[in-house]
mmCIF file with all atom_site columns, C-alpha atoms in Angstrom:
data_model
loop_
_atom_site.group_PDB
_atom_site.id
_atom_site.type_symbol
_atom_site.label_atom_id
_atom_site.label_alt_id
_atom_site.label_comp_id
_atom_site.label_asym_id
_atom_site.label_entity_id
_atom_site.label_seq_id
_atom_site.pdbx_PDB_ins_code
_atom_site.Cartn_x
_atom_site.Cartn_y
_atom_site.Cartn_z
_atom_site.occupancy
_atom_site.B_iso_or_equiv
_atom_site.pdbx_formal_charge
_atom_site.auth_seq_id
_atom_site.auth_comp_id
_atom_site.auth_asym_id
_atom_site.auth_atom_id
_atom_site.pdbx_PDB_model_num
ATOM 1   C CA . ASP A 1 1   ? -7.156  -7.171  30.557 1.00 66.00 ? 1   ASP A CA 1
ATOM 2   C CA . ALA A 1 2   ? -7.900  -4.832  27.232 1.00 76.00 ? 2   ALA A CA 1
ATOM 3   C CA . GLY A 1 3   ? -4.695  -3.780  25.326 1.00 92.00 ? 3   GLY A CA 1
ATOM 4   C CA . VAL A 1 4   ? -4.186  -0.647  23.614 1.00 95.00 ? 4   VAL A CA 1
ATOM 5   C CA . THR A 1 5   ? -7.340  0.760   22.051 1.00 96.00 ? 5   THR A CA 1
ATOM 6   C CA . GLN A 1 6   ? -7.800  3.240   19.102 1.00 97.00 ? 6   GLN A CA 1
ATOM 7   C CA . SER A 1 7   ? -10.859 5.200   17.690 1.00 97.00 ? 7   SER A CA 1
ATOM 8   C CA . PRO A 1 8   ? -12.059 5.373   14.904 1.00 97.00 ? 8   PRO A CA 1
ATOM 9   C CA . THR A 1 9   ? -10.832 2.157   12.977 1.00 95.00 ? 9   THR A CA 1
ATOM 10  C CA . HIS A 1 10  ? -10.977 4.286   9.341  1.00 96.00 ? 10  HIS A CA 1
ATOM 11  C CA . LEU A 1 11  ? -10.972 8.162   8.682  1.00 96.00 ? 11  LEU A CA 1
ATOM 12  C CA . ILE A 1 12  ? -11.395 10.053  5.681  1.00 98.00 ? 12  ILE A CA 1
ATOM 13  C CA . LYS A 1 13  ? -11.104 13.711  5.473  1.00 98.00 ? 13  LYS A CA 1
ATOM 14  C CA . THR A 1 14  ? -10.665 16.570  2.752  1.00 98.00 ? 14  THR A CA 1
ATOM 15  C CA . ARG A 1 15  ? -7.381  18.561  2.349  1.00 98.00 ? 15  ARG A CA 1
ATOM 16  C CA . GLY A 1 16  ? -7.167  21.497  4.956  1.00 97.00 ? 16  GLY A CA 1
ATOM 17  C CA . GLN A 1 17  ? -9.752  20.105  7.289  1.00 98.00 ? 17  GLN A CA 1
ATOM 18  C CA . GLN A 1 18  ? -8.773  18.885  10.937 1.00 98.00 ? 18  GLN A CA 1
ATOM 19  C CA . VAL A 1 19  ? -8.708  15.387  12.720 1.00 98.00 ? 19  VAL A CA 1
ATOM 20  C CA . THR A 1 20  ? -8.683  14.128  15.913 1.00 98.00 ? 20  THR A CA 1
ATOM 21  C CA . LEU A 1 21  ? -7.460  10.465  16.559 1.00 98.00 ? 21  LEU A CA 1
ATOM 22  C CA . ARG A 1 22  ? -7.603  8.925   20.068 1.00 98.00 ? 22  ARG A CA 1
ATOM 23  C CA . CYS A 1 23  ? -5.656  6.356   21.822 1.00 98.00 ? 23  CYS A CA 1
ATOM 24  C CA . SER A 1 24  ? -6.372  4.447   25.585 1.00 97.00 ? 24  SER A CA 1
ATOM 25  C CA . PRO A 1 25  ? -3.340  2.681   26.659 1.00 95.00 ? 25  PRO A CA 1
ATOM 26  C CA . LYS A 1 26  ? -2.904  -0.714  28.132 1.00 93.00 ? 26  LYS A CA 1
ATOM 27  C CA . SER A 1 27  ? -3.983  -0.954  31.923 1.00 91.00 ? 27  SER A CA 1
ATOM 28  C CA . GLY A 1 28  ? -0.950  -0.079  34.103 1.00 89.00 ? 28  GLY A CA 1
ATOM 29  C CA . HIS A 1 29  ? 0.856   1.889   31.239 1.00 91.00 ? 29  HIS A CA 1
ATOM 30  C CA . ASP A 1 30  ? 1.366   5.456   31.532 1.00 91.00 ? 30  ASP A CA 1
ATOM 31  C CA . THR A 1 31  ? 3.019   6.627   28.589 1.00 91.00 ? 31  THR A CA 1
ATOM 32  C CA . VAL A 1 32  ? 1.711   6.968   25.195 1.00 93.00 ? 32  VAL A CA 1
ATOM 33  C CA . SER A 1 33  ? 3.733   7.468   21.734 1.00 93.00 ? 33  SER A CA 1
ATOM 34  C CA . TRP A 1 34  ? 2.176   8.035   18.493 1.00 96.00 ? 34  TRP A CA 1
ATOM 35  C CA . TYR A 1 35  ? 3.694   6.916   15.095 1.00 96.00 ? 35  TYR A CA 1
ATOM 36  C CA . GLN A 1 36  ? 2.571   7.840   11.311 1.00 97.00 ? 36  GLN A CA 1
ATOM 37  C CA . GLN A 1 37  ? 3.411   4.383   9.038  1.00 96.00 ? 37  GLN A CA 1
ATOM 38  C CA . ALA A 1 38  ? 3.099   5.386   5.412  1.00 94.00 ? 38  ALA A CA 1
ATOM 39  C CA . LEU A 1 39  ? 1.953   2.617   2.837  1.00 90.00 ? 39  LEU A CA 1
ATOM 40  C CA . GLY A 1 40  ? 4.815   0.117   2.656  1.00 88.00 ? 40  GLY A CA 1
ATOM 41  C CA . GLN A 1 41  ? 7.170   1.864   5.232  1.00 91.00 ? 41  GLN A CA 1
ATOM 42  C CA . GLY A 1 42  ? 8.108   1.612   8.987  1.00 93.00 ? 42  GLY A CA 1
ATOM 43  C CA . PRO A 1 43  ? 6.619   3.634   11.567 1.00 94.00 ? 43  PRO A CA 1
ATOM 44  C CA . GLN A 1 44  ? 7.957   7.024   12.041 1.00 95.00 ? 44  GLN A CA 1
ATOM 45  C CA . PHE A 1 45  ? 7.819   8.574   15.454 1.00 93.00 ? 45  PHE A CA 1
ATOM 46  C CA . ILE A 1 46  ? 5.707   11.835  16.069 1.00 96.00 ? 46  ILE A CA 1
ATOM 47  C CA . PHE A 1 47  ? 5.533   12.155  19.897 1.00 93.00 ? 47  PHE A CA 1
ATOM 48  C CA . GLN A 1 48  ? 5.634   10.916  23.239 1.00 92.00 ? 48  GLN A CA 1
ATOM 49  C CA . TYR A 1 49  ? 3.452   11.801  26.143 1.00 93.00 ? 49  TYR A CA 1
ATOM 50  C CA . TYR A 1 50  ? 4.217   10.884  29.789 1.00 89.00 ? 50  TYR A CA 1
ATOM 51  C CA . GLU A 1 51  ? 2.452   12.539  32.992 1.00 88.00 ? 51  GLU A CA 1
ATOM 52  C CA . GLU A 1 52  ? 0.407   15.043  30.348 1.00 92.00 ? 52  GLU A CA 1
ATOM 53  C CA . GLU A 1 53  ? 3.244   16.579  29.103 1.00 92.00 ? 53  GLU A CA 1
ATOM 54  C CA . GLU A 1 54  ? 4.912   15.863  25.673 1.00 91.00 ? 54  GLU A CA 1
ATOM 55  C CA . ARG A 1 55  ? 8.384   14.144  26.558 1.00 87.00 ? 55  ARG A CA 1
ATOM 56  C CA . GLN A 1 56  ? 9.724   13.611  23.246 1.00 86.00 ? 56  GLN A CA 1
ATOM 57  C CA . ARG A 1 57  ? 9.079   14.894  19.497 1.00 90.00 ? 57  ARG A CA 1
ATOM 58  C CA . GLY A 1 58  ? 9.989   13.451  16.181 1.00 90.00 ? 58  GLY A CA 1
ATOM 59  C CA . ASN A 1 59  ? 10.438  15.540  13.304 1.00 91.00 ? 59  ASN A CA 1
ATOM 60  C CA . PHE A 1 60  ? 6.854   16.501  12.353 1.00 96.00 ? 60  PHE A CA 1
ATOM 61  C CA . PRO A 1 61  ? 5.457   20.171  11.800 1.00 96.00 ? 61  PRO A CA 1
ATOM 62  C CA . ASP A 1 62  ? 3.585   21.772  14.329 1.00 96.00 ? 62  ASP A CA 1
ATOM 63  C CA . ARG A 1 63  ? 0.431   20.979  12.800 1.00 97.00 ? 63  ARG A CA 1
ATOM 64  C CA . PHE A 1 64  ? 0.529   17.783  14.686 1.00 98.00 ? 64  PHE A CA 1
ATOM 65  C CA . SER A 1 65  ? -0.084  18.323  18.066 1.00 97.00 ? 65  SER A CA 1
ATOM 66  C CA . GLY A 1 66  ? -1.312  16.019  20.782 1.00 97.00 ? 66  GLY A CA 1
ATOM 67  C CA . HIS A 1 67  ? -2.802  15.590  24.552 1.00 96.00 ? 67  HIS A CA 1
ATOM 68  C CA . GLN A 1 68  ? -2.819  13.281  27.275 1.00 97.00 ? 68  GLN A CA 1
ATOM 69  C CA . PHE A 1 69  ? -5.397  13.067  29.855 1.00 97.00 ? 69  PHE A CA 1
ATOM 70  C CA . PRO A 1 70  ? -5.370  12.316  33.711 1.00 96.00 ? 70  PRO A CA 1
ATOM 71  C CA . ASN A 1 71  ? -6.340  8.926   33.066 1.00 95.00 ? 71  ASN A CA 1
ATOM 72  C CA . TYR A 1 72  ? -3.267  8.364   30.494 1.00 95.00 ? 72  TYR A CA 1
ATOM 73  C CA . SER A 1 73  ? -5.533  8.357   27.326 1.00 97.00 ? 73  SER A CA 1
ATOM 74  C CA . SER A 1 74  ? -4.400  10.544  24.469 1.00 98.00 ? 74  SER A CA 1
ATOM 75  C CA . GLU A 1 75  ? -5.371  12.415  21.312 1.00 98.00 ? 75  GLU A CA 1
ATOM 76  C CA . LEU A 1 76  ? -3.252  13.250  18.193 1.00 98.00 ? 76  LEU A CA 1
ATOM 77  C CA . ASN A 1 77  ? -4.807  16.128  16.275 1.00 98.00 ? 77  ASN A CA 1
ATOM 78  C CA . VAL A 1 78  ? -3.455  17.386  12.727 1.00 98.00 ? 78  VAL A CA 1
ATOM 79  C CA . ASN A 1 79  ? -4.630  20.347  11.602 1.00 97.00 ? 79  ASN A CA 1
ATOM 80  C CA . ALA A 1 80  ? -4.669  21.775  7.729  1.00 97.00 ? 80  ALA A CA 1
ATOM 81  C CA . LEU A 1 81  ? -4.509  18.069  6.304  1.00 98.00 ? 81  LEU A CA 1
ATOM 82  C CA . LEU A 1 82  ? -2.552  17.552  3.285  1.00 98.00 ? 82  LEU A CA 1
ATOM 83  C CA . LEU A 1 83  ? -2.734  14.711  1.089  1.00 97.00 ? 83  LEU A CA 1
ATOM 84  C CA . GLY A 1 84  ? 0.527   13.442  2.309  1.00 96.00 ? 84  GLY A CA 1
ATOM 85  C CA . ASP A 1 85  ? -0.768  12.805  5.947  1.00 98.00 ? 85  ASP A CA 1
ATOM 86  C CA . SER A 1 86  ? -2.756  10.010  4.521  1.00 97.00 ? 86  SER A CA 1
ATOM 87  C CA . ALA A 1 87  ? -1.140  7.159   6.803  1.00 97.00 ? 87  ALA A CA 1
ATOM 88  C CA . LEU A 1 88  ? -1.725  4.594   9.513  1.00 96.00 ? 88  LEU A CA 1
ATOM 89  C CA . TYR A 1 89  ? -1.413  6.183   12.510 1.00 97.00 ? 89  TYR A CA 1
ATOM 90  C CA . LEU A 1 90  ? -0.338  3.707   15.512 1.00 96.00 ? 90  LEU A CA 1
ATOM 91  C CA . CYS A 1 91  ? -0.537  4.418   19.351 1.00 96.00 ? 91  CYS A CA 1
ATOM 92  C CA . ALA A 1 92  ? 1.669   2.596   21.580 1.00 94.00 ? 92  ALA A CA 1
ATOM 93  C CA . SER A 1 93  ? 2.117   2.279   25.185 1.00 93.00 ? 93  SER A CA 1
ATOM 94  C CA . SER A 1 94  ? 4.443   1.809   27.890 1.00 88.00 ? 94  SER A CA 1
ATOM 95  C CA . THR A 1 95  ? 5.576   2.321   31.517 1.00 83.00 ? 95  THR A CA 1
ATOM 96  C CA . GLY A 1 96  ? 7.166   5.436   32.331 1.00 66.00 ? 96  GLY A CA 1
ATOM 97  C CA . GLN A 1 97  ? 10.335  3.694   33.943 1.00 66.00 ? 97  GLN A CA 1
ATOM 98  C CA . GLY A 1 98  ? 12.343  0.817   33.377 1.00 55.00 ? 98  GLY A CA 1
ATOM 99  C CA . VAL A 1 99  ? 10.486  -1.186  30.806 1.00 56.00 ? 99  VAL A CA 1
ATOM 100 C CA . TYR A 1 100 ? 11.383  -0.723  27.399 1.00 71.00 ? 100 TYR A CA 1
ATOM 101 C CA . GLU A 1 101 ? 8.825   -2.088  25.375 1.00 80.00 ? 101 GLU A CA 1
ATOM 102 C CA . GLN A 1 102 ? 5.890   -0.610  23.772 1.00 87.00 ? 102 GLN A CA 1
ATOM 103 C CA . TYR A 1 103 ? 2.382   -2.442  23.233 1.00 90.00 ? 103 TYR A CA 1
ATOM 104 C CA . PHE A 1 104 ? 0.763   -1.150  20.237 1.00 93.00 ? 104 PHE A CA 1
ATOM 105 C CA . GLY A 1 105 ? -2.899  -0.272  19.212 1.00 95.00 ? 105 GLY A CA 1
ATOM 106 C CA . PRO A 1 106 ? -4.505  -1.608  15.898 1.00 93.00 ? 106 PRO A CA 1
ATOM 107 C CA . GLY A 1 107 ? -4.103  1.903   14.344 1.00 95.00 ? 107 GLY A CA 1
ATOM 108 C CA . THR A 1 108 ? -6.451  4.430   12.759 1.00 97.00 ? 108 THR A CA 1
ATOM 109 C CA . ARG A 1 109 ? -6.289  4.487   8.897  1.00 96.00 ? 109 ARG A CA 1
ATOM 110 C CA . LEU A 1 110 ? -6.473  8.147   7.844  1.00 98.00 ? 110 LEU A CA 1
ATOM 111 C CA . THR A 1 111 ? -6.920  8.982   4.034  1.00 97.00 ? 111 THR A CA 1
ATOM 112 C CA . VAL A 1 112 ? -6.850  12.698  2.828  1.00 98.00 ? 112 VAL A CA 1
ATOM 113 C CA . THR A 1 113 ? -8.688  13.273  -0.316 1.00 97.00 ? 113 THR A CA 1
ATOM 114 C CA . ALA B 2 1   ? 20.651  10.561  14.073 1.00 69.00 ? 1   ALA B CA 1
ATOM 115 C CA . GLN B 2 2   ? 20.082  7.031   14.477 1.00 79.00 ? 2   GLN B CA 1
ATOM 116 C CA . THR B 2 3   ? 19.106  4.777   11.134 1.00 90.00 ? 3   THR B CA 1
ATOM 117 C CA . VAL B 2 4   ? 18.172  1.027   11.069 1.00 95.00 ? 4   VAL B CA 1
ATOM 118 C CA . THR B 2 5   ? 18.162  -0.610  7.755  1.00 96.00 ? 5   THR B CA 1
ATOM 119 C CA . GLN B 2 6   ? 16.619  -3.617  6.648  1.00 97.00 ? 6   GLN B CA 1
ATOM 120 C CA . SER B 2 7   ? 18.306  -4.687  3.311  1.00 95.00 ? 7   SER B CA 1
ATOM 121 C CA . GLN B 2 8   ? 15.891  -7.201  2.131  1.00 96.00 ? 8   GLN B CA 1
ATOM 122 C CA . PRO B 2 9   ? 12.085  -5.710  1.317  1.00 95.00 ? 9   PRO B CA 1
ATOM 123 C CA . GLU B 2 10  ? 10.575  -9.316  0.688  1.00 97.00 ? 10  GLU B CA 1
ATOM 124 C CA . MET B 2 11  ? 11.522  -12.896 1.506  1.00 97.00 ? 11  MET B CA 1
ATOM 125 C CA . SER B 2 12  ? 9.887   -16.030 1.135  1.00 97.00 ? 12  SER B CA 1
ATOM 126 C CA . VAL B 2 13  ? 10.327  -19.644 2.894  1.00 97.00 ? 13  VAL B CA 1
ATOM 127 C CA . GLN B 2 14  ? 8.957   -22.887 3.021  1.00 98.00 ? 14  GLN B CA 1
ATOM 128 C CA . GLU B 2 15  ? 6.640   -24.076 5.665  1.00 97.00 ? 15  GLU B CA 1
ATOM 129 C CA . ALA B 2 16  ? 8.814   -25.708 8.367  1.00 97.00 ? 16  ALA B CA 1
ATOM 130 C CA . GLU B 2 17  ? 12.226  -24.331 6.755  1.00 97.00 ? 17  GLU B CA 1
ATOM 131 C CA . THR B 2 18  ? 14.332  -21.598 8.534  1.00 98.00 ? 18  THR B CA 1
ATOM 132 C CA . VAL B 2 19  ? 14.680  -18.256 7.379  1.00 98.00 ? 19  VAL B CA 1
ATOM 133 C CA . THR B 2 20  ? 16.819  -15.200 8.589  1.00 98.00 ? 20  THR B CA 1
ATOM 134 C CA . LEU B 2 21  ? 15.992  -11.564 8.308  1.00 98.00 ? 21  LEU B CA 1
ATOM 135 C CA . SER B 2 22  ? 18.755  -8.847  8.580  1.00 98.00 ? 22  SER B CA 1
ATOM 136 C CA . CYS B 2 23  ? 18.921  -5.900  10.466 1.00 97.00 ? 23  CYS B CA 1
ATOM 137 C CA . THR B 2 24  ? 21.868  -3.045  10.581 1.00 97.00 ? 24  THR B CA 1
ATOM 138 C CA . TYR B 2 25  ? 21.919  -0.269  12.702 1.00 95.00 ? 25  TYR B CA 1
ATOM 139 C CA . ASP B 2 26  ? 23.914  2.890   13.379 1.00 93.00 ? 26  ASP B CA 1
ATOM 140 C CA . THR B 2 27  ? 24.369  4.627   16.566 1.00 87.00 ? 27  THR B CA 1
ATOM 141 C CA . SER B 2 28  ? 27.115  6.110   18.582 1.00 85.00 ? 28  SER B CA 1
ATOM 142 C CA . GLU B 2 29  ? 25.364  5.250   22.066 1.00 83.00 ? 29  GLU B CA 1
ATOM 143 C CA . SER B 2 30  ? 26.375  2.074   24.375 1.00 83.00 ? 30  SER B CA 1
ATOM 144 C CA . ASN B 2 31  ? 23.388  1.632   26.217 1.00 85.00 ? 31  ASN B CA 1
ATOM 145 C CA . TYR B 2 32  ? 19.961  0.716   23.845 1.00 89.00 ? 32  TYR B CA 1
ATOM 146 C CA . TYR B 2 33  ? 17.682  -2.056  23.178 1.00 91.00 ? 33  TYR B CA 1
ATOM 147 C CA . LEU B 2 34  ? 16.628  -3.625  20.121 1.00 94.00 ? 34  LEU B CA 1
ATOM 148 C CA . PHE B 2 35  ? 13.548  -4.971  19.109 1.00 95.00 ? 35  PHE B CA 1
ATOM 149 C CA . TRP B 2 36  ? 12.003  -7.208  16.259 1.00 97.00 ? 36  TRP B CA 1
ATOM 150 C CA . TYR B 2 37  ? 8.068   -6.637  15.594 1.00 96.00 ? 37  TYR B CA 1
ATOM 151 C CA . LYS B 2 38  ? 5.864   -8.291  13.450 1.00 96.00 ? 38  LYS B CA 1
ATOM 152 C CA . GLN B 2 39  ? 2.918   -6.685  11.934 1.00 95.00 ? 39  GLN B CA 1
ATOM 153 C CA . PRO B 2 40  ? 0.450   -9.038  9.878  1.00 92.00 ? 40  PRO B CA 1
ATOM 154 C CA . PRO B 2 41  ? -2.263  -7.985  7.702  1.00 84.00 ? 41  PRO B CA 1
ATOM 155 C CA . SER B 2 42  ? -4.321  -7.273  10.520 1.00 75.00 ? 42  SER B CA 1
ATOM 156 C CA . ARG B 2 43  ? -2.015  -4.536  10.974 1.00 75.00 ? 43  ARG B CA 1
ATOM 157 C CA . GLN B 2 44  ? -1.532  -4.614  14.684 1.00 87.00 ? 44  GLN B CA 1
ATOM 158 C CA . MET B 2 45  ? 2.305   -4.545  15.625 1.00 92.00 ? 45  MET B CA 1
ATOM 159 C CA . ILE B 2 46  ? 3.319   -7.268  17.940 1.00 93.00 ? 46  ILE B CA 1
ATOM 160 C CA . LEU B 2 47  ? 6.381   -7.740  19.551 1.00 93.00 ? 47  LEU B CA 1
ATOM 161 C CA . VAL B 2 48  ? 8.413   -10.751 18.771 1.00 96.00 ? 48  VAL B CA 1
ATOM 162 C CA . ILE B 2 49  ? 11.707  -10.508 20.426 1.00 95.00 ? 49  ILE B CA 1
ATOM 163 C CA . ARG B 2 50  ? 14.016  -8.340  22.300 1.00 93.00 ? 50  ARG B CA 1
ATOM 164 C CA . GLN B 2 51  ? 17.614  -7.621  22.962 1.00 94.00 ? 51  GLN B CA 1
ATOM 165 C CA . GLU B 2 52  ? 19.437  -5.636  25.602 1.00 90.00 ? 52  GLU B CA 1
ATOM 166 C CA . ALA B 2 53  ? 22.674  -4.400  24.139 1.00 90.00 ? 53  ALA B CA 1
ATOM 167 C CA . TYR B 2 54  ? 24.714  -4.751  27.372 1.00 88.00 ? 54  TYR B CA 1
ATOM 168 C CA . LYS B 2 55  ? 23.842  -8.655  27.230 1.00 87.00 ? 55  LYS B CA 1
ATOM 169 C CA . GLN B 2 56  ? 26.090  -10.909 25.471 1.00 83.00 ? 56  GLN B CA 1
ATOM 170 C CA . GLN B 2 57  ? 23.866  -13.778 25.177 1.00 90.00 ? 57  GLN B CA 1
ATOM 171 C CA . ASN B 2 58  ? 21.575  -13.841 22.518 1.00 93.00 ? 58  ASN B CA 1
ATOM 172 C CA . ALA B 2 59  ? 17.738  -13.508 22.697 1.00 92.00 ? 59  ALA B CA 1
ATOM 173 C CA . THR B 2 60  ? 15.539  -16.393 22.255 1.00 93.00 ? 60  THR B CA 1
ATOM 174 C CA . GLU B 2 61  ? 11.567  -16.961 22.075 1.00 92.00 ? 61  GLU B CA 1
ATOM 175 C CA . ASN B 2 62  ? 10.377  -20.191 21.308 1.00 95.00 ? 62  ASN B CA 1
ATOM 176 C CA . ARG B 2 63  ? 10.973  -20.514 17.506 1.00 97.00 ? 63  ARG B CA 1
ATOM 177 C CA . PHE B 2 64  ? 12.649  -16.920 17.205 1.00 97.00 ? 64  PHE B CA 1
ATOM 178 C CA . SER B 2 65  ? 15.924  -16.133 18.157 1.00 97.00 ? 65  SER B CA 1
ATOM 179 C CA . VAL B 2 66  ? 18.491  -13.443 17.200 1.00 97.00 ? 66  VAL B CA 1
ATOM 180 C CA . ASN B 2 67  ? 22.116  -13.004 16.198 1.00 96.00 ? 67  ASN B CA 1
ATOM 181 C CA . PHE B 2 68  ? 23.274  -9.888  17.975 1.00 95.00 ? 68  PHE B CA 1
ATOM 182 C CA . GLN B 2 69  ? 26.809  -8.547  17.001 1.00 94.00 ? 69  GLN B CA 1
ATOM 183 C CA . LYS B 2 70  ? 27.375  -5.443  18.752 1.00 93.00 ? 70  LYS B CA 1
ATOM 184 C CA . ALA B 2 71  ? 30.477  -4.382  17.083 1.00 92.00 ? 71  ALA B CA 1
ATOM 185 C CA . ALA B 2 72  ? 29.116  -4.972  13.724 1.00 94.00 ? 72  ALA B CA 1
ATOM 186 C CA . LYS B 2 73  ? 25.869  -3.369  14.580 1.00 94.00 ? 73  LYS B CA 1
ATOM 187 C CA . SER B 2 74  ? 24.015  -6.044  13.316 1.00 96.00 ? 74  SER B CA 1
ATOM 188 C CA . PHE B 2 75  ? 20.799  -7.525  14.690 1.00 96.00 ? 75  PHE B CA 1
ATOM 189 C CA . SER B 2 76  ? 19.379  -10.408 12.582 1.00 97.00 ? 76  SER B CA 1
ATOM 190 C CA . LEU B 2 77  ? 16.297  -12.442 13.334 1.00 98.00 ? 77  LEU B CA 1
ATOM 191 C CA . LYS B 2 78  ? 16.093  -16.228 12.843 1.00 98.00 ? 78  LYS B CA 1
ATOM 192 C CA . ILE B 2 79  ? 12.620  -18.032 12.407 1.00 98.00 ? 79  ILE B CA 1
ATOM 193 C CA . SER B 2 80  ? 12.780  -21.747 12.688 1.00 97.00 ? 80  SER B CA 1
ATOM 194 C CA . ASP B 2 81  ? 10.270  -24.277 11.598 1.00 97.00 ? 81  ASP B CA 1
ATOM 195 C CA . SER B 2 82  ? 8.183   -21.245 9.478  1.00 97.00 ? 82  SER B CA 1
ATOM 196 C CA . GLN B 2 83  ? 4.391   -21.432 9.922  1.00 97.00 ? 83  GLN B CA 1
ATOM 197 C CA . LEU B 2 84  ? 1.699   -20.193 7.753  1.00 96.00 ? 84  LEU B CA 1
ATOM 198 C CA . GLY B 2 85  ? 0.933   -17.786 10.602 1.00 94.00 ? 85  GLY B CA 1
ATOM 199 C CA . ASP B 2 86  ? 4.380   -15.916 10.459 1.00 96.00 ? 86  ASP B CA 1
ATOM 200 C CA . THR B 2 87  ? 3.539   -14.475 7.284  1.00 96.00 ? 87  THR B CA 1
ATOM 201 C CA . ALA B 2 88  ? 3.550   -10.675 7.840  1.00 96.00 ? 88  ALA B CA 1
ATOM 202 C CA . MET B 2 89  ? 5.899   -7.683  7.808  1.00 96.00 ? 89  MET B CA 1
ATOM 203 C CA . TYR B 2 90  ? 9.061   -7.646  10.037 1.00 98.00 ? 90  TYR B CA 1
ATOM 204 C CA . PHE B 2 91  ? 10.447  -4.605  11.522 1.00 97.00 ? 91  PHE B CA 1
ATOM 205 C CA . CYS B 2 92  ? 13.854  -4.065  13.310 1.00 97.00 ? 92  CYS B CA 1
ATOM 206 C CA . ALA B 2 93  ? 13.794  -1.231  15.900 1.00 94.00 ? 93  ALA B CA 1
ATOM 207 C CA . PHE B 2 94  ? 16.158  0.601   17.978 1.00 90.00 ? 94  PHE B CA 1
ATOM 208 C CA . MET B 2 95  ? 15.697  2.540   21.008 1.00 88.00 ? 95  MET B CA 1
ATOM 209 C CA . GLU B 2 96  ? 18.375  4.194   22.891 1.00 83.00 ? 96  GLU B CA 1
ATOM 210 C CA . VAL B 2 97  ? 18.014  4.364   27.066 1.00 76.00 ? 97  VAL B CA 1
ATOM 211 C CA . LEU B 2 98  ? 19.030  8.003   27.263 1.00 70.00 ? 98  LEU B CA 1
ATOM 212 C CA . TYR B 2 99  ? 16.704  9.293   25.038 1.00 63.00 ? 99  TYR B CA 1
ATOM 213 C CA . GLY B 2 100 ? 13.564  7.656   26.328 1.00 63.00 ? 100 GLY B CA 1
ATOM 214 C CA . GLN B 2 101 ? 11.298  5.227   24.665 1.00 64.00 ? 101 GLN B CA 1
ATOM 215 C CA . ASN B 2 102 ? 10.880  6.557   21.116 1.00 74.00 ? 102 ASN B CA 1
ATOM 216 C CA . PHE B 2 103 ? 11.704  3.553   18.537 1.00 85.00 ? 103 PHE B CA 1
ATOM 217 C CA . VAL B 2 104 ? 13.450  4.126   15.325 1.00 91.00 ? 104 VAL B CA 1
ATOM 218 C CA . PHE B 2 105 ? 11.830  1.622   12.984 1.00 94.00 ? 105 PHE B CA 1
ATOM 219 C CA . GLY B 2 106 ? 13.490  0.011   9.753  1.00 96.00 ? 106 GLY B CA 1
ATOM 220 C CA . PRO B 2 107 ? 11.647  0.054   6.495  1.00 95.00 ? 107 PRO B CA 1
ATOM 221 C CA . GLY B 2 108 ? 10.770  -3.703  6.872  1.00 96.00 ? 108 GLY B CA 1
ATOM 222 C CA . THR B 2 109 ? 10.885  -7.104  5.310  1.00 97.00 ? 109 THR B CA 1
ATOM 223 C CA . ARG B 2 110 ? 8.012   -8.740  3.934  1.00 96.00 ? 110 ARG B CA 1
ATOM 224 C CA . LEU B 2 111 ? 7.866   -12.346 4.772  1.00 97.00 ? 111 LEU B CA 1
ATOM 225 C CA . SER B 2 112 ? 5.664   -14.940 3.016  1.00 97.00 ? 112 SER B CA 1
ATOM 226 C CA . VAL B 2 113 ? 5.650   -18.467 4.431  1.00 97.00 ? 113 VAL B CA 1
ATOM 227 C CA . LEU B 2 114 ? 4.562   -20.583 1.567  1.00 97.00 ? 114 LEU B CA 1
ATOM 228 C CA . PRO B 2 115 ? 2.547   -24.006 1.911  1.00 95.00 ? 115 PRO B CA 1
#
């Protein structure tokens, strides 16, 4: 049983560019959450997708957007990249109902130069 | 807003010894879950243990146990018989049931197990 997978593993972008990160949830999971983890800090919640809609959103600007596909996989898009967007981006999956555990992927390390 | 505090940025313990990591949180809600996650250098977050707020009994998973003090809003993790593979960042996380499954994480404690 494959766990949560994310691609790419590493990414280097230039300020002002746009980036798309991808996540496939664990088998049987229908909810995907995205987190930003700056170096040396705990993860910060960006948003959560359930039934192809954004269900909750953390305190992140509109430059951060996402999408969930019918197969429950998800994308995180970041526009107009800033140096401060450099971080590890974690995807976590869970079921929408009744199971309060999130399974995390290995993350995508984004570096903005 | 909910906050999670971990007051020990770094800790070390000798192999086979016991160590306790501290966590406090702030919330006005009564229905919530608390978690400890481990993040090794490989960076994948792994669930260590979970505690439901409505359960009086402290959760236990093999060598890992918690001391949940609801009135004090404290949730510490005890690791017994520490092993070299326990070396990692440990994050305490809080989730309110009412608002869904977004977790609020603490800043983490870096634990080093020394041979």
